[in-house]
Amino acid sequence: MPTILLTLVLLGLASAAYHLGRGKALSVSADGAPLHSLPRYHGYYVALWCGLPALALLVAWTVLEPQALRALMIAALPPELRGLSSQHLSLVVNEVRNVALHGAQPSSAAVAEAARHYTALSATGSWLLTALCAALAVAGLSWGRSRIHADARMRNAVERVVGVALVACSTVAILTTIGIVLSLIFESLLFFEHVPLHAFLFGTEWSPQMAIRADQVGSSGAFGAVPLFAGTLLISAIALAVAVPLGLLSAIYMSEYAQPRFRAVAKPLLEILAGIPTVVYGFFAVLTISPFLRAVGARLGLGIEAESALAAGLVMGIMIIPFVSSLSDDVINAVPQSLREGALGLGATRSETVIQVVIPAALPGIIGGVLLAASRAIGETMIVVMAAGMAANLTANPFAAVTTVTVQIVTLLVGDQEFDSPKTLAAFALGLVLFCVTLALNIVALHIVNKYREKYD
Amino acid sequence: MNQYIPKGTAKVSARGLDVFYGDKQALHHIDLDIAAGEVTALIGPSGCGKSTFLRCINRMNDLVEGARVSGTLTLDGNDIHDRRLDVVQLRARVGMVFQKPNPFPKSIYENVAYGPRIHGLARDRAELDEIVMNSLEKAGLLAEVESRLSESGTSLSGGQQQRLCIARAIAVNPEVILMDEPCSALDPIATAKVEELIDELRDNYTIVIVTHSMQQAARVSQRTAFFHLGKLIEVGGTEEIFTNPCEPLTQGYITGRFG
């Protein structure tokens, strides 16, 4: 029976179990015994006993079945095929699977035989699963139902299951994060077998082309990531130079000066900036900002390239304005009104109050917002690909084309690549560095924001 | 008896003062004179308009959306609501101490130095030091904080914070000090200290204090004004009000029959 159908059947059984359990509880209470838990909790209890073990078996089976089938099938192969190297063996396994599942033409009698065996195993497994699930469901149902009596603490039992379910959900998120980090670390370790760590972190030349044939010239590959770090820093710095003043000042205007009616309209409008897809910002950078900058540069006698760090940085700055302004606005509003009144009551003007009292009080929160915006800027890819180019120049000149860590990760992984060449593995090392930097920024930002919150709440 | 003209000169004088918050009238036609060099206590149940009256004197009500004022309110004979009047200047002459201590998140020294700095009262650091020390001394706080002037003002205890706020107000050298329930967030010992301080300050400043505590009004003030539902019911010498009030409403309030 297909897995989806089986799942549906199990859910149906569970809902039937609910009604059975509830019905029995109702009849128990009709006999005059006061129930500890409401009848529906008895229903939930029986439904959980009926559904959960069977569903757990289903999940475990789905995960493990391919491995088991493969092992059984290989065990049944003729010895000359079984003795092949692991790479060849997996080719054979794939062929068998293709023959069995998609009706491909077998290349040899042995493969055809294996495919028949595979199909038979698979069918048996499917029946076995269905039978086991059904048995578990029915057994669970009757066990759960047998536990129903007036004093049974079904409410507490259901509560425990809810707790476990919540823990399971958060565990999934945490495990995923750990998995991502581990995969980054392992692939990076492979990379550092080819390229020494110091050459990667401190080398100043980035040219990740590798020779495909031994006789090729000039393509030994250089993996000095400093130009990438420098480009990332340059663009992020430009972006922050745009976003911090604009965002902070607009936040001050919104929270301290604007009329409530204006604020109600303007704040959501400003936050729309955060909802524009980054690709669209990329268009904007390439089609509007870059030509404009070139024209202005030509007028002033500056050579601004078509792809420049400046264009990308400016547009990225506009993109992260909402991060700065929205968070700053929140923390400025959280500054107690009594502080403003204190300053105004001493005869301070509004701007003196804002600059000397409100902003210092809100500063930790504002710094937190800026750091979050910075980690967003560092991780941004699309705008840079479109507006700043791919050339790994080591320069502090904002008018030149530069490239960033994220852009290089994309370039390294796009196209046909061997997955064990340093060129591909370099992407993981870059990703690891990027991850570490943004993680550190986020931790610092959250720490600062939290420290601030303790003070006024 | 709906008005009171003190024997001395009136520092602050209200005539027919009405205050509205939006459609709601918070004060009805108040006639009240506040004498120089005295402590005037404003008492009355919550929402009676006593804080509103207080906040008119340094125009803090300007900060409230939809607040409107009519009638006249004068400081030394000059209309406080005159368009040509500089609010910032007014607030330098009329200091304020709030219900909850609100020290700035700065050092103790900077908290007191803030007012003199923005008004340019000190020509150099030595003068500023002098103003700060003097103000802390007058607020009775100097001995407690002398060794830790650079620590944050928020690190002090509640009562110390409130006296810091009083020092901060004094540092600008105001003529009038408004106090909006200055002891409501303090324990009895800190309250006693602040009350003692108010009594000492009386010689140099005109003080108006809003309080919910009848005992406090009796202890610190020379004049008491009783507000009820936005109207000034009665004003007179504190002793008189508490021993022999003219109005039955006042009688009812001070004997605790309502409020």
XYZ file of C-alpha atoms in Angstrom:
716
model
C 0.000 0.000 0.000
C 1.479 3.420 -0.883
C 2.807 5.389 2.093
C 0.373 8.289 1.676
C -2.642 5.980 1.558
C -1.328 4.136 4.604
C -0.910 7.427 6.481
C -4.476 8.427 5.660
C -5.788 5.070 6.806
C -3.891 5.398 10.086
C -5.297 8.907 10.638
C -8.772 7.533 9.943
C -8.193 4.764 12.472
C -6.988 7.314 15.027
C -10.106 9.431 14.642
C -12.235 6.314 15.017
C -10.213 5.500 18.131
C -11.002 8.979 19.465
C -14.737 8.352 19.211
C -14.383 4.876 20.702
C -12.403 6.188 23.664
C -14.716 9.118 24.238
C -17.744 6.851 23.996
C -16.350 4.455 26.548
C -15.505 7.309 28.914
C -19.042 8.660 28.545
C -20.511 5.267 29.352
C -18.187 4.968 32.393
C -19.384 8.327 33.663
C -22.986 7.379 32.897
C -22.536 4.532 35.382
C -22.163 7.203 38.021
C -18.408 7.326 38.575
C -17.054 10.903 38.345
C -14.319 11.111 35.700
C -10.910 12.575 36.539
C -10.519 13.861 32.961
C -13.082 15.127 30.456
C -14.333 12.455 28.023
C -12.513 14.072 25.093
C -9.175 13.544 26.850
C -9.967 9.817 27.009
C -10.654 10.051 23.287
C -7.326 11.817 22.621
C -5.520 9.226 24.721
C -6.865 6.270 22.772
C -6.308 8.069 19.445
C -2.692 8.771 20.371
C -2.072 5.144 21.358
C -3.635 4.028 18.116
C -1.936 6.503 15.796
C 1.493 7.364 17.189
C 3.262 3.975 17.377
C 2.035 3.008 13.913
C 3.043 6.355 12.411
C 6.443 6.130 14.090
C 6.940 2.682 12.549
C 5.890 4.067 9.172
C 8.428 6.882 9.369
C 11.240 4.623 10.533
C 10.439 2.106 7.789
C 10.399 4.800 5.078
C 13.797 6.030 6.198
C 15.445 2.634 6.527
C 13.788 0.652 3.724
C 16.063 1.746 0.810
C 19.191 0.767 2.742
C 17.770 -2.587 3.697
C 16.527 -3.333 0.178
C 19.920 -2.421 -1.283
C 21.777 -4.685 1.147
C 19.416 -7.615 0.524
C 19.636 -7.134 -3.208
C 23.453 -6.999 -3.225
C 23.610 -10.096 -1.079
C 21.640 -11.939 -3.731
C 23.836 -10.781 -6.654
C 26.164 -13.290 -8.363
C 29.655 -13.264 -6.779
C 31.398 -11.651 -9.772
C 29.145 -8.570 -9.463
C 29.346 -8.506 -5.681
C 33.145 -8.381 -5.843
C 33.186 -5.095 -7.846
C 34.624 -1.886 -6.457
C 32.130 0.211 -4.544
C 31.800 2.774 -7.380
C 31.016 0.108 -9.968
C 28.752 -1.659 -7.552
C 26.655 1.457 -7.074
C 26.365 1.766 -10.861
C 24.994 -1.766 -10.980
C 22.617 -1.011 -8.108
C 21.337 2.043 -9.952
C 20.782 0.025 -13.085
C 18.874 -2.602 -11.154
C 16.705 0.049 -9.567
C 16.028 1.637 -12.969
C 15.031 -1.706 -14.439
C 12.854 -2.569 -11.462
C 11.136 0.778 -10.971
C 11.113 2.458 -14.397
C 11.155 -0.536 -16.734
C 14.571 0.171 -18.318
C 16.217 -2.500 -20.476
C 18.541 -4.707 -18.409
C 22.061 -4.965 -19.848
C 22.643 -8.509 -18.628
C 20.762 -11.534 -17.387
C 22.213 -11.020 -13.903
C 20.778 -7.517 -13.749
C 17.393 -8.712 -14.951
C 17.397 -11.406 -12.304
C 18.411 -8.894 -9.601
C 15.655 -6.543 -10.741
C 13.059 -9.297 -10.370
C 14.419 -10.064 -6.945
C 14.298 -6.365 -6.051
C 10.684 -6.029 -7.163
C 9.695 -9.090 -5.148
C 11.490 -7.832 -2.040
C 9.908 -4.454 -2.394
C 6.391 -5.915 -2.723
C 6.900 -8.150 0.294
C 8.186 -5.203 2.286
C 5.169 -3.136 1.381
C 2.764 -5.846 2.568
C 4.769 -6.404 5.680
C 4.650 -2.711 6.505
C 0.908 -2.492 5.976
C 0.292 -5.531 8.145
C 2.608 -4.328 10.918
C 1.084 -0.848 10.946
C -2.438 -2.182 11.082
C -1.496 -4.572 13.876
C 0.193 -1.825 15.883
C -2.753 0.530 15.405
C -5.294 -2.022 16.519
C -3.133 -3.162 19.421
C -2.614 0.446 20.528
C -6.313 1.141 20.249
C -7.323 -1.776 22.419
C -4.541 -1.121 24.941
C -5.528 2.542 25.218
C -9.182 1.662 25.493
C -8.488 -0.911 28.184
C -6.883 1.823 30.309
C -10.052 3.890 30.483
C -11.538 4.068 33.945
C -12.941 6.853 36.070
C -9.697 7.714 37.865
C -7.429 7.548 34.809
C -5.419 10.784 34.491
C -5.885 11.130 30.754
C -5.548 14.905 30.844
C -2.062 14.634 32.314
C -1.064 11.901 29.891
C -2.157 13.994 26.875
C -0.289 16.960 28.355
C 2.904 14.892 28.450
C 2.497 13.938 24.800
C 1.962 17.599 23.872
C 5.177 18.494 25.700
C 7.112 15.783 23.897
C 5.699 16.893 20.530
C 6.829 20.482 21.138
C 10.296 19.331 22.127
C 10.452 17.170 19.002
C 9.604 20.139 16.774
C 12.276 22.363 18.255
C 14.734 19.495 18.083
C 14.189 19.302 14.330
C 15.149 22.974 13.955
C 18.193 22.616 16.176
C 19.376 19.414 14.521
C 19.032 21.025 11.103
C 21.256 23.875 12.183
C 23.800 21.480 13.617
C 23.683 19.435 10.433
C 24.322 22.483 8.279
C 27.243 23.553 10.429
C 28.731 20.067 10.449
C 28.460 19.723 6.671
C 30.166 23.109 6.289
C 32.927 22.054 8.660
C 33.568 18.663 7.031
C 33.664 20.021 3.488
C 35.897 22.856 4.660
C 38.283 20.371 6.248
C 38.518 18.590 2.899
C 39.320 21.945 1.285
C 42.031 22.685 3.801
C 43.693 19.400 2.844
C 44.344 20.963 -0.578
C 44.944 24.560 0.486
C 46.596 25.501 3.770
C 44.479 27.543 6.162
C 46.837 30.522 6.264
C 47.038 30.672 2.466
C 43.240 30.835 2.382
C 42.757 33.364 5.143
C 45.704 35.637 4.361
C 46.439 35.081 0.661
C 45.815 38.117 -1.508
C 45.181 36.423 -4.838
C 41.870 34.808 -5.712
C 41.703 32.834 -8.922
C 39.940 29.555 -8.283
C 40.427 28.078 -11.794
C 41.892 24.571 -11.606
C 43.598 22.696 -14.389
C 41.350 20.032 -15.798
C 44.257 18.341 -17.626
C 47.795 18.148 -16.313
C 49.252 19.893 -19.373
C 47.144 23.040 -19.020
C 49.013 26.221 -18.218
C 48.370 29.040 -15.807
C 45.586 27.469 -13.871
C 47.079 26.117 -10.718
C 44.388 27.899 -8.699
C 44.957 30.547 -6.051
C 42.698 30.608 -3.050
C 43.690 33.713 -1.144
C 40.363 35.028 0.136
C 41.530 38.450 1.273
C 40.169 40.230 -1.845
C 36.774 38.701 -1.136
C 36.800 39.735 2.502
C 37.935 43.199 1.483
C 35.191 43.469 -1.158
C 32.565 42.297 1.326
C 33.788 44.781 3.908
C 33.884 47.632 1.379
C 30.341 47.051 0.122
C 28.957 46.472 3.617
C 30.660 49.623 4.854
C 29.129 51.667 2.022
C 25.740 50.101 2.724
C 25.948 50.907 6.428
C 27.160 54.429 5.666
C 23.924 54.888 3.720
C 21.546 52.956 5.964
C 22.637 54.039 9.439
C 22.194 57.824 9.058
C 19.070 57.546 6.912
C 17.499 54.824 9.026
C 18.369 56.370 12.361
C 17.271 59.872 11.405
C 14.004 58.663 9.939
C 13.418 56.624 13.104
C 14.012 59.731 15.211
C 11.629 61.705 13.050
C 8.987 58.983 13.203
C 9.134 58.495 16.944
C 9.851 61.998 18.222
C 8.540 64.519 15.714
C 5.940 63.006 13.389
C 2.224 63.371 14.046
C 0.611 60.020 14.866
C -1.444 60.139 11.691
C 1.629 60.662 9.494
C 3.507 57.978 11.366
C 0.686 55.470 10.866
C 1.091 55.858 7.098
C 4.821 56.412 6.775
C 6.118 53.602 8.939
C 4.499 50.747 6.973
C 5.589 52.449 3.740
C 9.182 52.484 4.940
C 8.917 48.858 5.938
C 7.811 47.914 2.423
C 11.452 48.488 1.465
C 12.270 45.317 3.388
C 9.717 43.338 1.382
C 11.101 44.117 -2.085
C 12.872 41.064 -3.513
C 16.627 41.588 -3.672
C 16.646 40.746 -7.384
C 14.500 43.808 -7.968
C 16.993 45.899 -6.043
C 19.587 44.373 -8.388
C 17.697 45.699 -11.449
C 17.460 49.055 -9.794
C 21.204 49.086 -9.148
C 22.159 48.019 -12.662
C 19.634 49.996 -14.669
C 19.329 53.185 -12.648
C 22.052 53.735 -10.103
C 25.069 52.517 -12.091
C 24.419 54.645 -15.209
C 23.606 57.603 -12.983
C 26.853 57.198 -11.036
C 28.821 56.836 -14.266
C 27.317 60.010 -15.662
C 27.991 61.928 -12.467
C 31.508 60.482 -12.289
C 32.228 61.499 -15.894
C 31.032 65.037 -15.139
C 33.343 65.213 -12.101
C 36.248 63.553 -13.889
C 36.063 60.371 -11.836
C 36.365 57.044 -13.599
C 33.446 55.083 -12.195
C 33.183 51.637 -13.716
C 29.904 50.191 -14.949
C 30.079 47.685 -12.162
C 31.186 49.316 -8.982
C 31.201 48.699 -5.259
C 29.561 52.087 -4.861
C 26.437 51.216 -6.856
C 25.978 47.905 -5.058
C 26.669 49.445 -1.677
C 24.236 52.321 -2.185
C 21.382 50.078 -3.209
C 22.137 47.580 -0.468
C 22.117 50.479 1.952
C 18.619 51.424 0.826
C 17.552 47.825 1.233
C 18.651 47.625 4.870
C 17.222 51.019 5.910
C 14.117 49.317 7.359
C 16.250 47.066 9.565
C 17.915 50.077 11.107
C 14.877 52.341 11.222
C 12.378 49.797 12.474
C 14.559 48.490 15.303
C 15.733 51.980 16.250
C 12.153 53.207 16.238
C 11.186 50.413 18.636
C 13.994 51.117 21.086
C 13.485 54.903 20.924
C 9.831 54.371 21.735
C 10.849 52.122 24.616
C 12.776 54.980 26.242
C 10.520 56.034 29.120
C 8.542 59.214 28.533
C 9.662 60.369 32.002
C 13.221 60.820 30.701
C 12.004 63.114 27.917
C 9.899 65.089 30.375
C 12.884 65.340 32.703
C 15.030 66.916 30.021
C 12.262 69.130 28.636
C 11.385 70.177 32.196
C 14.943 71.416 32.633
C 14.455 73.669 29.629
C 16.086 71.497 26.967
C 14.820 71.911 23.417
C 13.387 68.939 21.593
C 16.550 68.236 19.621
C 18.726 68.620 22.720
C 16.493 66.121 24.470
C 16.724 63.673 21.582
C 20.470 63.934 21.069
C 21.617 64.117 24.668
C 19.076 62.000 26.518
C 16.932 59.809 24.285
C 19.597 58.546 21.885
C 22.134 57.713 24.626
C 19.411 55.833 26.489
C 18.464 53.939 23.335
C 22.019 53.465 22.078
C 22.485 49.800 22.997
C 19.324 48.900 21.114
C 20.315 51.022 18.141
C 23.729 49.345 18.000
C 21.996 45.985 18.093
C 19.832 47.019 15.138
C 22.840 48.227 13.173
C 24.697 44.966 13.779
C 21.698 42.943 12.584
C 21.579 45.141 9.483
C 25.315 44.577 9.003
C 24.957 40.816 9.108
C 22.192 41.138 6.533
C 24.460 43.265 4.312
C 27.339 40.807 4.583
C 25.143 37.897 3.580
C 23.499 39.700 0.636
C 24.284 38.168 -2.745
C 21.939 39.137 -5.535
C 22.545 42.883 -5.599
C 26.292 42.350 -5.620
C 26.210 39.794 -8.427
C 24.263 42.213 -10.570
C 25.871 45.490 -9.632
C 29.391 44.936 -8.347
C 30.679 42.259 -10.691
C 32.777 39.157 -10.197
C 36.315 40.490 -10.424
C 38.281 39.724 -7.281
C 40.175 43.006 -7.117
C 41.958 43.840 -3.915
C 41.103 47.527 -3.737
C 39.633 50.100 -1.424
C 38.424 52.149 -4.380
C 34.621 52.240 -4.268
C 34.464 53.113 -7.990
C 36.079 49.822 -9.036
C 34.429 46.454 -9.489
C 34.862 44.150 -6.521
C 33.346 40.863 -5.493
C 32.142 39.438 -2.227
C 32.251 36.136 -0.412
C 28.650 35.254 -1.233
C 29.023 36.043 -4.936
C 32.071 33.803 -5.167
C 30.228 30.972 -3.444
C 27.560 31.177 -6.117
C 30.096 31.298 -8.953
C 32.067 28.388 -7.560
C 29.038 26.129 -7.327
C 27.312 27.048 -10.595
C 27.949 24.834 -13.601
C 29.483 21.393 -13.989
C 31.917 20.774 -11.181
C 33.618 17.863 -9.608
C 32.605 17.790 -6.009
C 36.026 16.946 -4.684
C 38.049 19.639 -6.450
C 39.423 22.492 -4.342
C 37.420 24.903 -6.495
C 34.117 23.506 -5.282
C 35.270 22.855 -1.766
C 36.447 26.475 -1.493
C 32.765 27.475 -1.504
C 32.252 25.597 1.744
C 35.274 27.202 3.362
C 33.954 30.625 2.342
C 30.527 29.662 3.644
C 32.053 28.647 6.955
C 33.834 31.987 7.309
C 30.639 33.844 6.409
C 28.649 31.771 8.876
C 31.127 32.472 11.670
C 31.114 36.225 10.995
C 27.323 36.629 10.823
C 26.865 34.319 13.809
C 29.282 36.432 15.842
C 27.518 39.631 14.740
C 24.121 38.202 15.651
C 25.289 36.994 19.050
C 26.863 40.350 19.848
C 23.756 42.203 18.630
C 21.331 40.057 20.608
C 23.522 40.318 23.683
C 23.545 44.104 23.496
C 19.811 44.316 22.851
C 19.033 41.990 25.769
C 21.276 43.831 28.166
C 19.417 46.998 27.288
C 15.973 45.440 27.750
C 16.717 44.436 31.345
C 17.253 48.031 32.239
C 13.865 49.569 31.544
C 11.261 46.806 31.710
C -14.570 80.940 48.918
C -13.236 80.283 45.477
C -10.114 82.405 45.430
C -7.285 83.414 47.623
C -5.034 86.448 47.395
C -1.989 86.022 49.586
C -0.574 88.913 51.527
C 2.808 88.841 49.800
C 3.342 89.168 46.062
C 1.939 86.415 43.896
C 4.668 84.570 42.010
C 2.260 82.594 39.878
C -1.247 83.769 39.326
C -4.137 82.051 37.535
C -7.304 83.862 36.506
C -10.181 82.037 34.874
C -7.894 79.198 33.752
C -9.619 76.485 31.702
C -7.780 73.445 30.356
C -9.215 70.958 27.869
C -7.834 67.600 26.745
C -9.669 67.134 23.463
C -13.364 67.421 24.354
C -12.831 66.782 28.034
C -12.498 69.789 30.307
C -9.842 69.091 32.928
C -9.821 72.437 34.726
C -12.787 74.807 35.216
C -12.102 78.468 35.646
C -9.324 78.349 38.205
C -8.426 81.518 40.143
C -5.372 80.818 42.252
C -2.366 82.783 43.419
C 0.854 81.134 44.510
C 2.947 83.218 46.861
C 6.699 83.593 46.527
C 8.869 81.888 49.130
C 6.158 79.497 50.258
C 5.315 75.855 49.774
C 1.857 75.475 48.255
C 0.337 72.010 48.354
C -2.284 70.936 45.808
C -4.482 68.145 47.155
C -7.549 66.341 45.901
C -8.688 62.931 44.657
C -7.187 61.361 41.519
C -8.260 63.052 38.285
C -9.209 66.289 40.075
C -6.888 68.383 37.879
C -4.161 69.215 40.376
C -1.396 67.722 38.207
C -2.876 69.448 35.164
C -2.655 72.780 36.952
C 0.931 72.048 37.967
C 1.925 71.116 34.432
C 0.415 74.338 33.084
C 2.926 76.382 35.057
C 5.900 75.125 33.008
C 3.766 74.320 29.971
C 4.465 70.595 30.059
C 0.896 70.209 28.846
C 2.160 71.363 25.456
C 3.453 67.804 25.049
C -0.029 66.338 25.416
C -1.863 65.844 22.147
C -5.037 67.944 21.958
C -4.450 70.014 25.107
C -5.950 73.546 24.970
C -5.769 76.347 27.501
C -7.815 79.520 27.958
C -7.806 82.193 30.643
C -4.601 83.681 31.959
C -1.734 82.242 33.910
C 1.111 84.584 34.795
C 4.594 84.256 36.198
C 5.762 87.529 37.766
C 2.965 89.241 35.851
C 3.996 87.850 32.426
C 1.558 85.612 30.609
C 2.923 82.068 30.456
C 0.881 81.240 27.372
C 2.028 84.321 25.448
C 3.045 83.345 21.925
C 6.216 85.409 22.217
C 7.277 83.623 25.366
C 10.245 81.264 25.022
C 9.120 77.944 26.506
C 12.694 76.822 26.992
C 13.403 79.964 29.017
C 10.228 79.469 31.033
C 11.227 75.937 31.948
C 14.628 77.153 33.077
C 12.832 79.485 35.515
C 10.274 76.870 36.552
C 11.942 73.555 37.405
C 10.099 70.292 37.849
C 10.496 67.118 39.895
C 8.445 64.169 38.732
C 6.439 61.426 40.369
C 8.926 58.699 39.527
C 12.630 59.492 39.882
C 13.872 59.875 36.302
C 17.651 60.299 36.349
C 19.216 60.342 32.889
C 21.298 57.266 32.029
C 24.429 59.312 32.658
C 26.829 59.737 35.578
C 25.661 61.445 38.763
C 27.828 64.452 37.893
C 26.471 64.684 34.337
C 22.888 64.436 35.562
C 23.304 67.586 37.618
C 25.549 69.302 35.055
C 23.016 68.752 32.271
C 20.861 71.833 32.908
C 23.757 74.267 33.442
C 25.405 72.920 30.294
C 22.422 73.442 27.983
C 21.772 76.915 29.380
C 25.443 77.906 29.383
C 25.449 78.793 33.069
C 29.100 77.916 33.638
C 31.992 79.541 31.834
C 34.517 76.816 32.620
C 34.888 73.448 34.245
C 35.625 74.912 37.679
C 32.385 76.888 37.676
C 30.466 73.849 36.534
C 32.042 71.786 39.303
C 30.967 74.425 41.771
C 27.371 74.465 40.528
C 27.197 70.665 40.649
C 28.660 70.436 44.160
C 26.443 73.233 45.399
C 23.305 71.685 44.003
C 24.135 68.250 45.410
C 24.862 69.906 48.747
C 21.546 71.769 48.732
C 19.753 68.550 47.834
C 21.421 66.871 50.810
C 23.007 64.264 48.594
C 26.622 65.389 48.437
C 27.894 63.430 51.430
C 26.407 60.215 50.047
C 27.691 60.492 46.484
C 30.843 62.622 46.727
C 33.135 59.643 46.222
C 31.273 58.229 43.235
C 30.227 61.157 41.085
C 31.164 59.274 37.921
C 28.867 56.340 38.640
C 25.566 56.057 36.806
C 22.669 58.032 38.259
C 20.483 54.944 37.875
C 22.713 53.030 40.318
C 21.423 55.082 43.262
C 18.531 54.004 45.499
C 15.047 55.377 44.783
C 15.220 58.085 47.422
C 18.710 59.123 46.345
C 17.549 59.212 42.720
C 14.727 61.555 43.658
C 17.098 63.862 45.520
C 19.409 63.692 42.494
C 16.475 64.880 40.380
C 15.902 67.724 42.833
C 19.626 68.629 42.631
C 19.306 68.530 38.846
C 16.390 70.959 38.995
C 18.160 73.272 41.468
C 21.317 73.389 39.317
C 19.527 75.528 36.714
C 18.761 77.985 39.518
C 15.012 78.182 38.960
C 12.639 80.540 40.748
C 9.802 78.058 41.063
C 10.074 74.311 41.618
C 7.085 72.130 40.721
C 6.853 68.744 42.408
C 4.400 66.162 41.089
C 3.887 63.636 43.895
C 7.643 63.493 44.495
C 7.444 60.887 47.263
C 4.848 58.496 45.872
C 7.538 56.027 44.760
C 9.638 56.312 47.931
C 9.713 54.487 51.251
C 8.929 56.399 54.502
C 12.578 57.102 55.377
C 13.397 58.481 51.940
C 10.119 60.434 52.063
C 11.142 62.025 55.362
C 14.443 63.114 53.846
C 12.773 64.652 50.802
C 10.232 66.456 52.993
C 13.027 67.841 55.139
C 14.711 69.013 51.976
C 11.552 70.727 50.721
C 11.368 72.610 53.985
C 14.969 73.844 53.587
C 14.447 74.860 49.972
C 11.482 77.055 50.869
C 13.736 79.982 51.747
C 15.136 80.297 48.221
C 12.451 78.915 45.952
C 8.729 79.074 45.453
C 7.545 75.476 45.647
C 4.305 73.951 44.387
C 3.772 70.324 45.378
C 1.050 67.917 44.293
C 0.489 65.204 46.850
C -1.936 62.423 47.687
C -0.794 62.339 51.273
C -2.709 64.706 53.530
C -0.058 64.305 56.230
C 2.597 65.349 53.768
C 0.645 68.440 52.752
C 0.213 69.288 56.422
C 3.895 68.742 57.168
C 5.569 70.617 54.329
C 3.216 73.318 53.077
C 2.127 76.731 54.254
C -0.776 76.988 51.823
C -3.068 74.238 50.656
C -5.415 74.263 47.675
C -8.088 71.576 47.390
C -9.197 70.557 43.902
C -12.230 68.448 43.084
C -13.485 67.397 39.630
C -11.430 70.070 37.882
C -12.578 72.863 40.163
C -10.694 74.680 42.876
C -12.887 74.168 45.920
C -10.931 75.911 48.590
C -7.546 77.443 49.258
C -6.064 78.844 52.421
C -3.415 78.533 55.080
C -2.565 74.882 55.600
C -3.426 74.885 59.257
C -6.763 76.503 58.568
C -7.654 74.054 55.818
C -6.822 71.056 57.950
C -8.393 72.276 61.169
C -11.255 74.422 60.077
C -12.173 74.109 56.392
C -14.992 76.296 55.051
C -16.339 73.887 52.470
C -18.059 70.615 53.372
C -16.318 68.928 50.384
C -12.908 69.804 51.805
C -14.017 68.610 55.198
C -15.137 65.317 53.674
C -11.882 64.797 51.799
C -9.465 65.557 54.622
C -11.364 63.418 57.080
C -11.197 60.557 54.587
C -14.891 60.295 53.807
C -14.101 60.108 50.064
C -11.132 60.353 47.709
